GROMACS .gro file of C-alpha atoms in nm:
model
  206
    1MET     CA    1  -1.503   2.801   3.088
    2SER     CA    2  -1.461   2.449   3.188
    3LYS     CA    3  -1.211   2.182   3.091
    4ASP     CA    4  -1.490   1.928   3.120
    5ALA     CA    5  -1.777   2.088   2.921
    6TYR     CA    6  -1.707   1.830   2.667
    7ILE     CA    7  -1.683   1.434   2.721
    8HIS     CA    8  -1.292   1.406   2.590
    9LYS     CA    9  -0.967   1.235   2.553
   10VAL     CA   10  -0.647   1.350   2.672
   11LEU     CA   11  -0.278   1.216   2.538
   12PRO     CA   12  -0.042   1.365   2.783
   13GLY     CA   13   0.277   1.515   2.619
   14SER     CA   14   0.576   1.667   2.739
   15PRO     CA   15   0.524   1.946   2.969
   16GLY     CA   16   0.509   2.287   2.883
   17GLY     CA   17   0.514   2.134   2.528
   18PRO     CA   18   0.267   2.208   2.241
   19LEU     CA   19  -0.109   2.156   2.298
   20VAL     CA   20  -0.293   1.997   1.999
   21LEU     CA   21  -0.690   2.026   1.982
   22VAL     CA   22  -0.832   1.749   1.722
   23PHE     CA   23  -1.174   1.766   1.620
   24HIS     CA   24  -1.368   1.477   1.472
   25GLY     CA   25  -1.587   1.452   1.169
   26THR     CA   26  -1.976   1.360   1.188
   27GLY     CA   27  -2.027   1.026   1.330
   28GLY     CA   28  -1.662   1.018   1.462
   29ASP     CA   29  -1.596   1.040   1.860
   30GLU     CA   30  -1.311   1.145   2.072
   31ASN     CA   31  -1.062   0.858   1.942
   32GLN     CA   32  -1.092   0.923   1.580
   33LEU     CA   33  -0.809   1.152   1.527
   34VAL     CA   34  -0.594   1.144   1.888
   35SER     CA   35  -0.336   0.881   1.697
   36LEU     CA   36  -0.320   1.135   1.396
   37GLY     CA   37  -0.228   1.426   1.643
   38ARG     CA   38   0.017   1.222   1.825
   39ASP     CA   39   0.204   1.120   1.498
   40LEU     CA   40   0.187   1.496   1.367
   41VAL     CA   41   0.327   1.638   1.674
   42PRO     CA   42   0.485   1.369   1.876
   43GLU     CA   43   0.608   1.580   2.203
   44ALA     CA   44   0.223   1.754   2.214
   45THR     CA   45  -0.035   1.696   2.445
   46ILE     CA   46  -0.335   1.596   2.256
   47ILE     CA   47  -0.701   1.684   2.326
   48SER     CA   48  -0.997   1.543   2.178
   49PRO     CA   49  -1.345   1.644   2.238
   50ARG     CA   50  -1.652   1.467   2.122
   51GLY     CA   51  -1.933   1.631   1.954
   52ASP     CA   52  -2.227   1.729   2.203
   53VAL     CA   53  -2.504   1.706   1.906
   54SER     CA   54  -2.642   1.410   1.795
   55GLU     CA   55  -2.769   1.386   1.422
   56HIS     CA   56  -2.945   1.048   1.409
   57GLY     CA   57  -2.713   0.915   1.660
   58ALA     CA   58  -2.396   1.047   1.466
   59ALA     CA   59  -2.183   1.327   1.696
   60ARG     CA   60  -2.148   1.643   1.564
   61PHE     CA   61  -2.042   1.980   1.709
   62PHE     CA   62  -2.332   2.198   1.596
   63ARG     CA   63  -2.690   2.128   1.443
   64ARG     CA   64  -2.760   2.167   1.056
   65THR     CA   65  -3.077   2.107   0.894
   66GLY     CA   66  -2.959   1.974   0.559
   67GLU     CA   67  -2.622   1.934   0.385
   68GLY     CA   68  -2.420   2.248   0.378
   69VAL     CA   69  -2.727   2.393   0.586
   70TYR     CA   70  -2.611   2.544   0.941
   71ASP     CA   71  -2.846   2.627   1.227
   72MET     CA   72  -2.633   2.938   1.281
   73ASP     CA   73  -2.795   3.019   1.629
   74ASP     CA   74  -2.635   2.659   1.734
   75LEU     CA   75  -2.330   2.723   1.572
   76ALA     CA   76  -2.272   3.027   1.760
   77ARG     CA   77  -2.359   2.824   2.110
   78ALA     CA   78  -2.115   2.564   1.997
   79THR     CA   79  -1.842   2.814   1.918
   80GLY     CA   80  -1.878   2.977   2.238
   81LYS     CA   81  -1.888   2.654   2.450
   82MET     CA   82  -1.592   2.509   2.280
   83ALA     CA   83  -1.369   2.840   2.309
   84GLY     CA   84  -1.435   2.833   2.685
   85PHE     CA   85  -1.316   2.442   2.652
   86VAL     CA   86  -1.005   2.526   2.453
   87LYS     CA   87  -0.935   2.839   2.680
   88ALA     CA   88  -0.970   2.636   3.012
   89HIS     CA   89  -0.725   2.354   2.906
   90VAL     CA   90  -0.473   2.638   2.768
   91ALA     CA   91  -0.473   2.794   3.083
   92ALA     CA   92  -0.442   2.471   3.252
   93ALA     CA   93  -0.122   2.320   3.052
   94LYS     CA   94   0.052   2.676   3.000
   95PRO     CA   95   0.194   2.502   2.623
   96SER     CA   96   0.451   2.634   2.424
   97ALA     CA   97   0.195   2.676   2.141
   98VAL     CA   98  -0.136   2.586   2.054
   99TYR     CA   99  -0.247   2.390   1.713
  100GLY     CA  100  -0.578   2.284   1.596
  101LEU     CA  101  -0.683   2.014   1.361
  102GLY     CA  102  -1.037   1.949   1.230
  103TYR     CA  103  -1.195   1.705   0.995
  104SER     CA  104  -1.538   1.786   0.799
  105ASN     CA  105  -1.761   1.884   1.069
  106GLY     CA  106  -1.456   1.928   1.314
  107ALA     CA  107  -1.300   2.145   1.042
  108ASN     CA  108  -1.584   2.356   1.068
  109ILE     CA  109  -1.591   2.391   1.423
  110LEU     CA  110  -1.232   2.480   1.423
  111ALA     CA  111  -1.283   2.727   1.125
  112ALA     CA  112  -1.564   2.906   1.367
  113LEU     CA  113  -1.329   2.920   1.647
  114VAL     CA  114  -1.037   3.086   1.422
  115PHE     CA  115  -1.298   3.364   1.300
  116GLU     CA  116  -1.429   3.397   1.679
  117ALA     CA  117  -1.098   3.413   1.855
  118PRO     CA  118  -0.804   3.457   1.606
  119ASP     CA  119  -0.549   3.444   1.876
  120LEU     CA  120  -0.624   3.132   2.021
  121PHE     CA  121  -0.464   2.893   1.772
  122ASP     CA  122  -0.111   2.953   1.638
  123ALA     CA  123  -0.155   2.705   1.341
  124ALA     CA  124  -0.450   2.514   1.249
  125VAL     CA  125  -0.542   2.259   0.996
  126LEU     CA  126  -0.889   2.243   0.830
  127MET     CA  127  -0.943   1.916   0.640
  128HIS     CA  128  -1.242   1.920   0.410
  129PRO     CA  129  -1.416   2.220   0.566
  130LEU     CA  130  -1.741   2.349   0.442
  131ILE     CA  131  -1.798   2.721   0.533
  132PRO     CA  132  -2.106   2.817   0.311
  133PHE     CA  133  -2.125   3.175   0.493
  134GLU     CA  134  -1.907   3.478   0.498
  135PRO     CA  135  -1.726   3.484   0.804
  136LYS     CA  136  -1.690   3.771   1.031
  137VAL     CA  137  -1.332   3.747   1.181
  138LYS     CA  138  -1.309   3.918   1.531
  139GLY     CA  139  -0.956   4.033   1.502
  140SER     CA  140  -0.664   3.997   1.271
  141LEU     CA  141  -0.535   3.654   1.171
  142ALA     CA  142  -0.185   3.797   1.097
  143GLY     CA  143   0.084   3.559   1.200
  144ARG     CA  144  -0.135   3.249   1.201
  145HIS     CA  145  -0.078   2.942   0.995
  146ILE     CA  146  -0.376   2.770   0.828
  147LEU     CA  147  -0.350   2.457   0.635
  148LEU     CA  148  -0.665   2.398   0.398
  149THR     CA  149  -0.677   2.059   0.263
  150ALA     CA  150  -0.946   1.965   0.007
  151GLY     CA  151  -1.051   1.747  -0.290
  152ARG     CA  152  -1.131   1.840  -0.620
  153ARG     CA  153  -1.417   1.584  -0.663
  154ASP     CA  154  -1.557   1.646  -0.299
  155PRO     CA  155  -1.943   1.606  -0.313
  156ILE     CA  156  -1.973   1.766  -0.013
  157CYS     CA  157  -1.744   2.064   0.031
  158PRO     CA  158  -1.725   2.201  -0.330
  159PRO     CA  159  -1.414   2.327  -0.447
  160ASN     CA  160  -1.506   2.704  -0.509
  161LEU     CA  161  -1.617   2.723  -0.146
  162THR     CA  162  -1.266   2.601  -0.042
  163THR     CA  163  -1.099   2.875  -0.276
  164ARG     CA  164  -1.331   3.117  -0.138
  165LEU     CA  165  -1.249   3.005   0.248
  166GLU     CA  166  -0.897   3.049   0.144
  167ALA     CA  167  -0.948   3.411   0.010
  168TYR     CA  168  -1.124   3.496   0.312
  169LEU     CA  169  -0.837   3.385   0.551
  170ARG     CA  170  -0.575   3.554   0.336
  171ALA     CA  171  -0.773   3.892   0.321
  172ASP     CA  172  -0.753   3.868   0.711
  173GLY     CA  173  -0.389   3.844   0.732
  174ALA     CA  174  -0.341   3.427   0.755
  175ASP     CA  175  -0.065   3.257   0.611
  176VAL     CA  176  -0.249   3.004   0.420
  177THR     CA  177  -0.158   2.696   0.238
  178VAL     CA  178  -0.353   2.464   0.041
  179GLU     CA  179  -0.343   2.103  -0.048
  180TRP     CA  180  -0.548   1.928  -0.301
  181HIS     CA  181  -0.597   1.591  -0.394
  182GLU     CA  182  -0.827   1.446  -0.700
  183GLY     CA  183  -1.052   1.250  -0.491
  184GLY     CA  184  -1.372   1.312  -0.279
  185HIS     CA  185  -1.408   1.379   0.076
  186GLU     CA  186  -1.149   1.121   0.222
  187VAL     CA  187  -0.833   1.205   0.376
  188ARG     CA  188  -0.539   1.118   0.172
  189PRO     CA  189  -0.169   1.082   0.270
  190ASN     CA  190  -0.034   1.392   0.090
  191GLU     CA  191  -0.275   1.595   0.339
  192ILE     CA  192  -0.155   1.423   0.635
  193GLU     CA  193   0.198   1.503   0.532
  194ALA     CA  194   0.114   1.876   0.430
  195ALA     CA  195  -0.009   1.899   0.790
  196ARG     CA  196   0.313   1.741   0.938
  197ARG     CA  197   0.489   2.016   0.743
  198LEU     CA  198   0.279   2.307   0.887
  199PHE     CA  199   0.317   2.180   1.220
  200ALA     CA  200   0.686   2.129   1.204
  201GLY     CA  201   0.750   2.463   1.073
  202ALA     CA  202   0.518   2.616   1.334
  203VAL     CA  203   0.734   2.446   1.626
  204GLN     CA  204   1.030   2.548   1.480
  205GLY     CA  205   0.898   2.930   1.435
  206ALA     CA  206   0.758   2.924   1.796
   0.00000   0.00000   0.00000
């Protein structure tokens, strides 16, 4: 359990305030989402790790053998390593709440963390996740706030898999909101506003 398990960037916030972990998409890095995290929760400390897997030079959080075909052993490795990284930062910061936000591959590792350690995040935003397997949640997601965002014409994340993930999360007790747009895999303003609402509501309820 190490705070330095990943190359990462930290934007300090108010002492004792929320902690926001942000997880980039394939080919991004630790700089991709830090400003978005700061914009969504201005008082929070933002922590952004860089994926430790290279796919033809593009950083990712776990390996895959094709689009939507995951190396499940490597996903398990990455999930355990990231859970330790997050727990180490939570232990050091002693935050008022812990939030997660991930896009694409970052949403997938965040979803895996939610399944593996349901009590780790108070609220999570999964932007365009692709979970092609049936998750096994180790506990209950009762009381956890989760936002899924998706494009109805997303060629990478088919809408039916977003709907299926929503059903899995609801079945495990999560408070789930889904925000759609009519486009593809890109993030649009309505998704960002939905994330802002989720975190604002979670802050008020903390």
